[in-house]
Phi, psi and omega in degrees: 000140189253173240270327179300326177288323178317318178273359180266336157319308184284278172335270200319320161309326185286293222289004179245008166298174206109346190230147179105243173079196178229136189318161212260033188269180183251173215245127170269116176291323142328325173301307161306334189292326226251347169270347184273342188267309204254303186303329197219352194275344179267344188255002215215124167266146192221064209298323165304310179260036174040026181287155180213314169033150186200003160273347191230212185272168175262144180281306148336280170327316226287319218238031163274324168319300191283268168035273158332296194286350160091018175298125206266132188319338181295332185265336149300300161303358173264014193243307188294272197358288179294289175335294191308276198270358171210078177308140179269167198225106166241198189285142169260177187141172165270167141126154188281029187269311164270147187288146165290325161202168193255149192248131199325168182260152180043059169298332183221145164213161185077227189288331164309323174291327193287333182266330161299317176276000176301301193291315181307292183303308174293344187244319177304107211045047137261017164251009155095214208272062163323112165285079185332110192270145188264151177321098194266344189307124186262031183276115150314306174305323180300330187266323165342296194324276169268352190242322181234348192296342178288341209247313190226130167266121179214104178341302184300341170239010137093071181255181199196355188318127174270351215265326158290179155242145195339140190237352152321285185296338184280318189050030170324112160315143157333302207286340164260332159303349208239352146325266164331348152251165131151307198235354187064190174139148217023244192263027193269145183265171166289131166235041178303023171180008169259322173243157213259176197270358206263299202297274194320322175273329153299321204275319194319300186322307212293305198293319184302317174265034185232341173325120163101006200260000000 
């Protein structure tokens, strides 16, 4: 979803918000940063959290716009707050008109979703419409890293992701790893023109040798 669409999807939202809401306990914004860093930072940019993500909407983009316009951070956390446990389901694809995959639903749930959408609603455009600078590292572990560790648990880069499969346990030849990012499949996105074929063909290496170890 590109980032304009994103933000009018974030309007219709804002303007019926209010209902629903989130419980009256008070919300740690540290807690959120450091769940929002391992949950949500490889697919969503975030300039407070040095997030560069480029699978889902940029957060920024999304909320610079209401931000502007003068929406109260309570109505921006009641917005991350409903996304977080009933994620909208839209179309994929390449190109920037599309999200690359769509995000599970309650990646956090409970006093955790309440600290993540805090941290969000406190952080999102207030650096205005923040541009994700792209990934320059031709490193394998390094793209692992950022690109995939949220998703998949792998010893070697000390990742933990559940949303994928264990890729310890998968123990994947190149030639299927390196498929499998170049086209994605099930809720893994393509990452064929998001990372360079130079980027792709490192992580590709990197993930076939550190598997199993």
């Amino acid at each position: 979803m590109s980032a304009a669409c994103a933000g009018i999807v974030v309007t219709l939202l804002l303007a019926g918000c209010g209902t629903g809401g989130l419980a009256t306990g008070s919300a740690d914004e540290d807690n959120g940063r450091t769940l929002f860093q391992k949950s949500c930072a490889s697919c969503h940019a975030l300039a407070a959290a040095n997030a560069q993500g480029q699978i889902g909407p940029n957060l920024d983009a999304s909320f610079a716009q209401a931000r502007a316009d003068g929406y109260a951070e309570s109505a921006i956390r009641e917005i991350v707050h409903a996304q977080i446990k009933y994620p909208g389901q839209y179309a994929t694809g390449d190109g920037p008109a599309r999200l690359q995959a769509n995000m599970p639903a309650n990646l956090v749930r409970g006093q955790d979703a309440e600290d993540v959408a805090s941290y969000v609603a406190a952080n999102a455009g207030t650096q205005g419409f923040a541009e994700p600078q792209k990934l320059a590292s031709n490193d394998g572990k390094t793209i692992f890293k950022s690109k995939c560790g949220t998703c998949h648990t792998l010893a070697d880069a000390g990742t933990t992701g559940t949303i994928g499969p264990n890729l310890d346990a998968l123990k994947a030849d190149l030639a299927r790893v390196m498929r499998q990012v170049i086209n994605g499949g099930g809720a893994m996105p393509a990452f064929k023109g998001s990372l360079t074929d130079a980027q792709i063909k490192a992580v590709s290496q990197y993930v076939a040798s550190a598997t199993g170890k």
